[in-house]
Short mmCIF file of C-alpha atoms and ligand atoms in Angstrom, two decimals:
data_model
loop_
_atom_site.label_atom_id
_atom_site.label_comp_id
_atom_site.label_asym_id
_atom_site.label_seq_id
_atom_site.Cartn_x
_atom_site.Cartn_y
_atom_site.Cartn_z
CA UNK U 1407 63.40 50.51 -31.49
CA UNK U 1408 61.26 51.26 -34.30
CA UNK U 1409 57.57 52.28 -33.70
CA UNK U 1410 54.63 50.30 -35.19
CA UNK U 1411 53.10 53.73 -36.02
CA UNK U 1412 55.09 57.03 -36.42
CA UNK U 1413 53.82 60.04 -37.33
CA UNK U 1414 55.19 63.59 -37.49
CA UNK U 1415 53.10 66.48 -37.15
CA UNK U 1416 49.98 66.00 -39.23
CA UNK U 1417 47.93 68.16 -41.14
CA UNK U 1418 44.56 67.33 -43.00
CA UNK U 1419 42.92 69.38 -44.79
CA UNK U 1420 39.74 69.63 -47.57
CA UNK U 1421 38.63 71.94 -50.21
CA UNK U 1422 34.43 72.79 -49.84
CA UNK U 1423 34.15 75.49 -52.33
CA UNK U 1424 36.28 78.23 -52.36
CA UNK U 1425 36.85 77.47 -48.20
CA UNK U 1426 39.68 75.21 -46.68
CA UNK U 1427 38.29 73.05 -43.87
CA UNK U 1428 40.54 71.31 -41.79
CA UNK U 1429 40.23 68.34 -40.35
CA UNK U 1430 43.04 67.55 -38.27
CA UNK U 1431 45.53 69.53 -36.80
CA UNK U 1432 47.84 66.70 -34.38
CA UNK U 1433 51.47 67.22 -32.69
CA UNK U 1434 52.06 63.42 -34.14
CA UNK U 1435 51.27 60.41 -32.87
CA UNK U 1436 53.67 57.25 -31.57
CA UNK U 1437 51.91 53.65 -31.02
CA UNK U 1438 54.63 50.55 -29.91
CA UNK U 1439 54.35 47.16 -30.77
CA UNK U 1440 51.66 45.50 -28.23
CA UNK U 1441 50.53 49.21 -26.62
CA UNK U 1442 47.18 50.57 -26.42
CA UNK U 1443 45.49 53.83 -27.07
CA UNK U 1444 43.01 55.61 -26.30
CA UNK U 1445 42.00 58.55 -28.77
CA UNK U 1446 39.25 61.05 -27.36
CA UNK U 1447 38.36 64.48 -28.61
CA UNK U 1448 35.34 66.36 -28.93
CA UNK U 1449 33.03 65.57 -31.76
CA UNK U 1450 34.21 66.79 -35.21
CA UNK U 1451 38.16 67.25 -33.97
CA UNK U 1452 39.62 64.59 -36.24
CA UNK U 1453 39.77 61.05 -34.50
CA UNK U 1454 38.28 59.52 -37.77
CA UNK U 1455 40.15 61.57 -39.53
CA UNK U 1456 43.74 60.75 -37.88
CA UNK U 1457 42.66 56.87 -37.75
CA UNK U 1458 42.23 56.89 -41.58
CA UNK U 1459 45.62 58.25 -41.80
CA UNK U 1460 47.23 55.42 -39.50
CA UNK U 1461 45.18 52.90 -42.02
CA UNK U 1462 46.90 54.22 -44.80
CA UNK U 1463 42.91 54.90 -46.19
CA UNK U 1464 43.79 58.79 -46.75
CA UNK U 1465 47.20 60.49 -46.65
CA UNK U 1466 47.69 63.68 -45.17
CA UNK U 1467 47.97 67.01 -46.52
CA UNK U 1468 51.31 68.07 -44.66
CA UNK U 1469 53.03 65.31 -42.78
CA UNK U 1470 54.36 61.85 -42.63
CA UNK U 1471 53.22 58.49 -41.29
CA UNK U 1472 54.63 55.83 -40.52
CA UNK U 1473 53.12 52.30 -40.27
CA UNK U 1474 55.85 49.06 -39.36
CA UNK U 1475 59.02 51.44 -40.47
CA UNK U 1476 57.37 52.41 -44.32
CA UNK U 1477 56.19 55.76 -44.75
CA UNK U 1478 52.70 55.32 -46.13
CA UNK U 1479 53.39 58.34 -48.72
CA UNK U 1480 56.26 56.53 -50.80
CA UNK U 1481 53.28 54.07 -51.41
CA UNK U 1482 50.72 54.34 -53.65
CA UNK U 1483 46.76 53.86 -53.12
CA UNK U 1484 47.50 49.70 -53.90
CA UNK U 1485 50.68 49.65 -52.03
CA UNK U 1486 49.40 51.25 -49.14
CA UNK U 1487 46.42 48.27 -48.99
CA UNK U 1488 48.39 45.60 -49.05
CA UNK U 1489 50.43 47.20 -46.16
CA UNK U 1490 46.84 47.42 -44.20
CA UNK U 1491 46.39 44.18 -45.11
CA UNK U 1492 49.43 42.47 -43.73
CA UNK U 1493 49.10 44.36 -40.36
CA UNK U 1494 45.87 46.26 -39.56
CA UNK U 1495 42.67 45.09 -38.51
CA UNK U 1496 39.59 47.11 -38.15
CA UNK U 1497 36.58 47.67 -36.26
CA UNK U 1498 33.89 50.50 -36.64
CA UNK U 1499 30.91 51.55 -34.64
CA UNK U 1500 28.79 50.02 -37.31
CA UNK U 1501 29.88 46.05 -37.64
CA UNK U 1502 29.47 46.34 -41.41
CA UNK U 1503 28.98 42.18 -41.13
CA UNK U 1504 27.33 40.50 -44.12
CA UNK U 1505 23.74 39.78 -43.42
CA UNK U 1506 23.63 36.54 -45.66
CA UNK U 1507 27.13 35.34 -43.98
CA UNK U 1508 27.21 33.11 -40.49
CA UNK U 1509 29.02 35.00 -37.52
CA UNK U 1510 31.81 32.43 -38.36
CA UNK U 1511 31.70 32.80 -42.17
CA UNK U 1512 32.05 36.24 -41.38
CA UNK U 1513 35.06 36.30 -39.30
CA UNK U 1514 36.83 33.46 -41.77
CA UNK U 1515 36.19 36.33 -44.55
CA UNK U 1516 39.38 38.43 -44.22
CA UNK U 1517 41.22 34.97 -44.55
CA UNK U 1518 39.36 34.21 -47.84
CA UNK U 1519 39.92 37.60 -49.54
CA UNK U 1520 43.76 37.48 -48.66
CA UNK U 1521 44.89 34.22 -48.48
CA UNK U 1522 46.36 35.09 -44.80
CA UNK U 1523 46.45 32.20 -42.26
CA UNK U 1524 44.40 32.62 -39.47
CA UNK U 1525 45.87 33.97 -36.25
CA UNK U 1526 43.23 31.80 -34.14
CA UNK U 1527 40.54 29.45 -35.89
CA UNK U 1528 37.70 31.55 -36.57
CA UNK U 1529 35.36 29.42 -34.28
CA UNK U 1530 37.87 29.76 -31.13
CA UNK U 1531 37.74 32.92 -31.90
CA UNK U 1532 34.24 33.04 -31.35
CA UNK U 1533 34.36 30.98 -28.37
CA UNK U 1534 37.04 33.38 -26.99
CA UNK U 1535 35.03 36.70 -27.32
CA UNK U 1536 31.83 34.57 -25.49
CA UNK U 1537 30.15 33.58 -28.44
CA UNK U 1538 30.13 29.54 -28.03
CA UNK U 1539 27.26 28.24 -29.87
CA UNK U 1540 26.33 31.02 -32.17
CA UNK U 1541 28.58 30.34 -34.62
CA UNK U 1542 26.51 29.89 -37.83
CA UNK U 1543 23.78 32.11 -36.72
CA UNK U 1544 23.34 34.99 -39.44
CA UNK U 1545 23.67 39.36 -38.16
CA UNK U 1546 19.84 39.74 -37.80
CA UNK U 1547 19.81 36.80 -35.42
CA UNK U 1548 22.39 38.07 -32.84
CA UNK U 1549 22.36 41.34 -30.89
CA UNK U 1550 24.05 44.44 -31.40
CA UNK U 1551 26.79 43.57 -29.04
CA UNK U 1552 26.91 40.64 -30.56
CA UNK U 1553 27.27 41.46 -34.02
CA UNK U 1554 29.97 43.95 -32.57
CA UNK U 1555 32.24 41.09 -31.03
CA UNK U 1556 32.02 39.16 -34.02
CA UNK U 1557 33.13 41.95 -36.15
CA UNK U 1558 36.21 42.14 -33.34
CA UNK U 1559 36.76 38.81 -34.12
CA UNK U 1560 36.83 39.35 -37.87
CA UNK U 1561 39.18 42.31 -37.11
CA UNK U 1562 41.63 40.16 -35.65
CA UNK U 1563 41.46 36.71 -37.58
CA UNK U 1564 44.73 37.71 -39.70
CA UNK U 1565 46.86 38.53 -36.97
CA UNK U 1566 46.97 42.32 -37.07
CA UNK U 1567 49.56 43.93 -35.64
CA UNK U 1568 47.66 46.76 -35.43
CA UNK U 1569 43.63 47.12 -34.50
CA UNK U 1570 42.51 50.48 -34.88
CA UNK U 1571 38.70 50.59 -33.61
CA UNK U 1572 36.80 54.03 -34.27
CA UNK U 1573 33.88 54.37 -31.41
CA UNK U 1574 33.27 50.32 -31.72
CA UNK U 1575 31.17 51.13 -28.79
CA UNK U 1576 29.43 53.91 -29.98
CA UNK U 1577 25.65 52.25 -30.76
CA UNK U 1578 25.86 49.44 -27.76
CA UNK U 1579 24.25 50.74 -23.90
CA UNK U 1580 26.74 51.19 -21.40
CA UNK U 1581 26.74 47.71 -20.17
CA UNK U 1582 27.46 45.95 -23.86
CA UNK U 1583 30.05 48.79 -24.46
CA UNK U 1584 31.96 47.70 -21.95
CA UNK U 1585 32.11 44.03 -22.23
CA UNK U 1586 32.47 44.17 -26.04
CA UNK U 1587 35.56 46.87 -25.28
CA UNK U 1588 36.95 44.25 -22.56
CA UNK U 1589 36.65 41.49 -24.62
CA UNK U 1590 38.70 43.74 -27.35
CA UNK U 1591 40.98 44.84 -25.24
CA UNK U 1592 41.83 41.03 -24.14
CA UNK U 1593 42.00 39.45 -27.52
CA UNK U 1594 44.36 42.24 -28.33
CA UNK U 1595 46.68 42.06 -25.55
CA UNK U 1596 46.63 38.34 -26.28
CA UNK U 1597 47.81 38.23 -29.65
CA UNK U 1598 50.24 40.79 -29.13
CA UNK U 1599 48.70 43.58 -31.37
CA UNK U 1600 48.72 47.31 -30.59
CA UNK U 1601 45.52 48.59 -30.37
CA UNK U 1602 44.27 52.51 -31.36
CA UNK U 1603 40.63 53.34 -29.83
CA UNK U 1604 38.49 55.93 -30.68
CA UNK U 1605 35.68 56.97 -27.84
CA UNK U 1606 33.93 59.66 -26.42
CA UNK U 1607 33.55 57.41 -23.45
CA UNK U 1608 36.16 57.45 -20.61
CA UNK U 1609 35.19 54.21 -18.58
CA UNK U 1610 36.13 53.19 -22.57
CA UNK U 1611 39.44 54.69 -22.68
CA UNK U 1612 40.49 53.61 -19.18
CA UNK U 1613 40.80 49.80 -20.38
CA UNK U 1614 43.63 51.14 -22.88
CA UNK U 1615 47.13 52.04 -21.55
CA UNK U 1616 47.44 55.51 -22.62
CA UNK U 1617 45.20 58.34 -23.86
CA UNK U 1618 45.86 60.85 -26.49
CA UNK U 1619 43.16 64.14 -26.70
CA UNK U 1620 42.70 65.58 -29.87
CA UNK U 1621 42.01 68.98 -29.96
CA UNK U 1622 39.93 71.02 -32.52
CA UNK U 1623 41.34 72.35 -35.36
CA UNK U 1624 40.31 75.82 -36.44
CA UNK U 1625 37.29 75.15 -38.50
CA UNK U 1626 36.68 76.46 -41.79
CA UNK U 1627 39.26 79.10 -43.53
CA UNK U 1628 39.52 81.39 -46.17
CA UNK U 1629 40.52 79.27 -49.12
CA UNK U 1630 44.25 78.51 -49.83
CA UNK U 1631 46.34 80.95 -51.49
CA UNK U 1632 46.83 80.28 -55.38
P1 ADP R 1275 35.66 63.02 -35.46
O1 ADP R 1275 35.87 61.59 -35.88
O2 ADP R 1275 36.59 63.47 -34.37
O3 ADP R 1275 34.25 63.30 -35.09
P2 ADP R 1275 36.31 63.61 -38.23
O4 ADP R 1275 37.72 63.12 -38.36
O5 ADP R 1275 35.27 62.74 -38.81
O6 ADP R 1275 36.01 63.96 -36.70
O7 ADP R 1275 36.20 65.02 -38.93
C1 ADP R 1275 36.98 66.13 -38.52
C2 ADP R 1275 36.50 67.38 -39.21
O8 ADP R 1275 36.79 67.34 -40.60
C3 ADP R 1275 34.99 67.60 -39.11
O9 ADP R 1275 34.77 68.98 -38.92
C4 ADP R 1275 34.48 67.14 -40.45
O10 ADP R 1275 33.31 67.81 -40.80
C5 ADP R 1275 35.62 67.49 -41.38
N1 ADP R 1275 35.75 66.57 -42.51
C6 ADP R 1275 36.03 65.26 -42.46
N2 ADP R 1275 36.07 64.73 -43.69
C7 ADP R 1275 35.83 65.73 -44.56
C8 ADP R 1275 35.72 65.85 -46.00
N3 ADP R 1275 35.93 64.78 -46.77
N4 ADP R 1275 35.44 67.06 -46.52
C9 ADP R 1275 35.25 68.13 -45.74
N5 ADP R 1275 35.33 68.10 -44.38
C10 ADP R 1275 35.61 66.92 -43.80
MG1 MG R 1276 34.57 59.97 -35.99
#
């Protein structure tokens, strides 16, 4: 069977200067329909860096991806956002809601922009991830988990196949990171998505199925041979 994401051995690297830096250095990475991941790694190893490859936002410098059977790299930059689109949702440690929008305004968005229709209404939606009766309260009038499980909720509106969530957890206090990452967790496993999460935190990662370490990559280099 084909795997949602594919990947073979993956390279990343940048030019700063006259140095190479790389960013990533991973064996490759295999997600199936419905599975969950957890991605951990010290600081600066490339989580953010290999989740921005699986989103099709950067493409690597050796390597291939592979998102639903297309190899992101026969795509261009256009191509390759319609694919995230159709199948990817995403969640950040900042909730990047906007501050003029309700909660629910803000999780019907996605549908608005792409003309997608709605995996759940967004107001069950709400209900679902605990937030019954704060539907058309604006950001600055809900709290940081809060915010966070609405921005889950606007992640999965269109029906991702895919949620890829970089440390969603990462500005909440243990007790908020936990319920917003069970709460994610659930809504994932109940629409069926496959879910990649990046966290430092391991009481995190033990909600997910399976857990991939990223190690370093050798820092900075000389600068590539001309
Ligand atoms: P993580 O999410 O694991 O903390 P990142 O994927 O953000 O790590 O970054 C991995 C490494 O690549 C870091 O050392 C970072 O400084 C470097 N890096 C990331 N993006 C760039 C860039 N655009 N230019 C130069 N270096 C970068
Ligand atoms: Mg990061």
């Amino acid at each position: 069977m084909t795997a949602l994401v594919a990947t073979t051995e993956l390279l990343v690297q940048h030019r700063l200067g006259s140095a190479t830096v790389t960013a990533l250095r991973h064996p490759g990475l295999r997600v199936e329909e419905g599975e969950s991941v957890a991605v951990m790694g010290a600081s600066g190893s490339g989580k953010s860096t290999l989740l921005g490859l699986v989103a099709g936002l950067a493409v690597p410098t050796r390597g291939e991806v592979r998102l639903a059977g297309t190899s992101l790299s026969t795509l261009d930059d256009l191509g390759r956002a319609g694919l995230r689109r159709r199948l990817v949702g995403m969640v950040y440690q900042a909730d990047n809601l906007l501050p003029h929008l309700t909660a629910e305004e803000n999780v019907a968005l996605p549908l608005a922009l792409t003309g997608q229709q709605p995996a759940a209404e967004p107001g069950a939606l709400l209900a679902l991830l605990g937030l019954d009766g704060l539907h058309n309260r604006i950001p600055d009038q809900l709290s940081g988990g809060q915010r966070q499980r609405v921005a889950v909720a606007r992640a999965v509106v269109g029906g991702p196949r895919l949620v890829l969530a970089d440390e969603p957890t990462g500005a909440l206090d243990e007790q908020n990171a936990r319920g917003v990452v069970e709460l994610l967790v659930g809504v994932q496993r109940r629409l069926g998505a496959a879910l990649v999460l990046v966290t430092h935190d391991p009481d995190v990662a033990r909600h997910c199925g399976r857990v991939v370490t990223i190690e370093p990559a050798a820092g900075t280099g000389p600068g590539p041979r001309s």
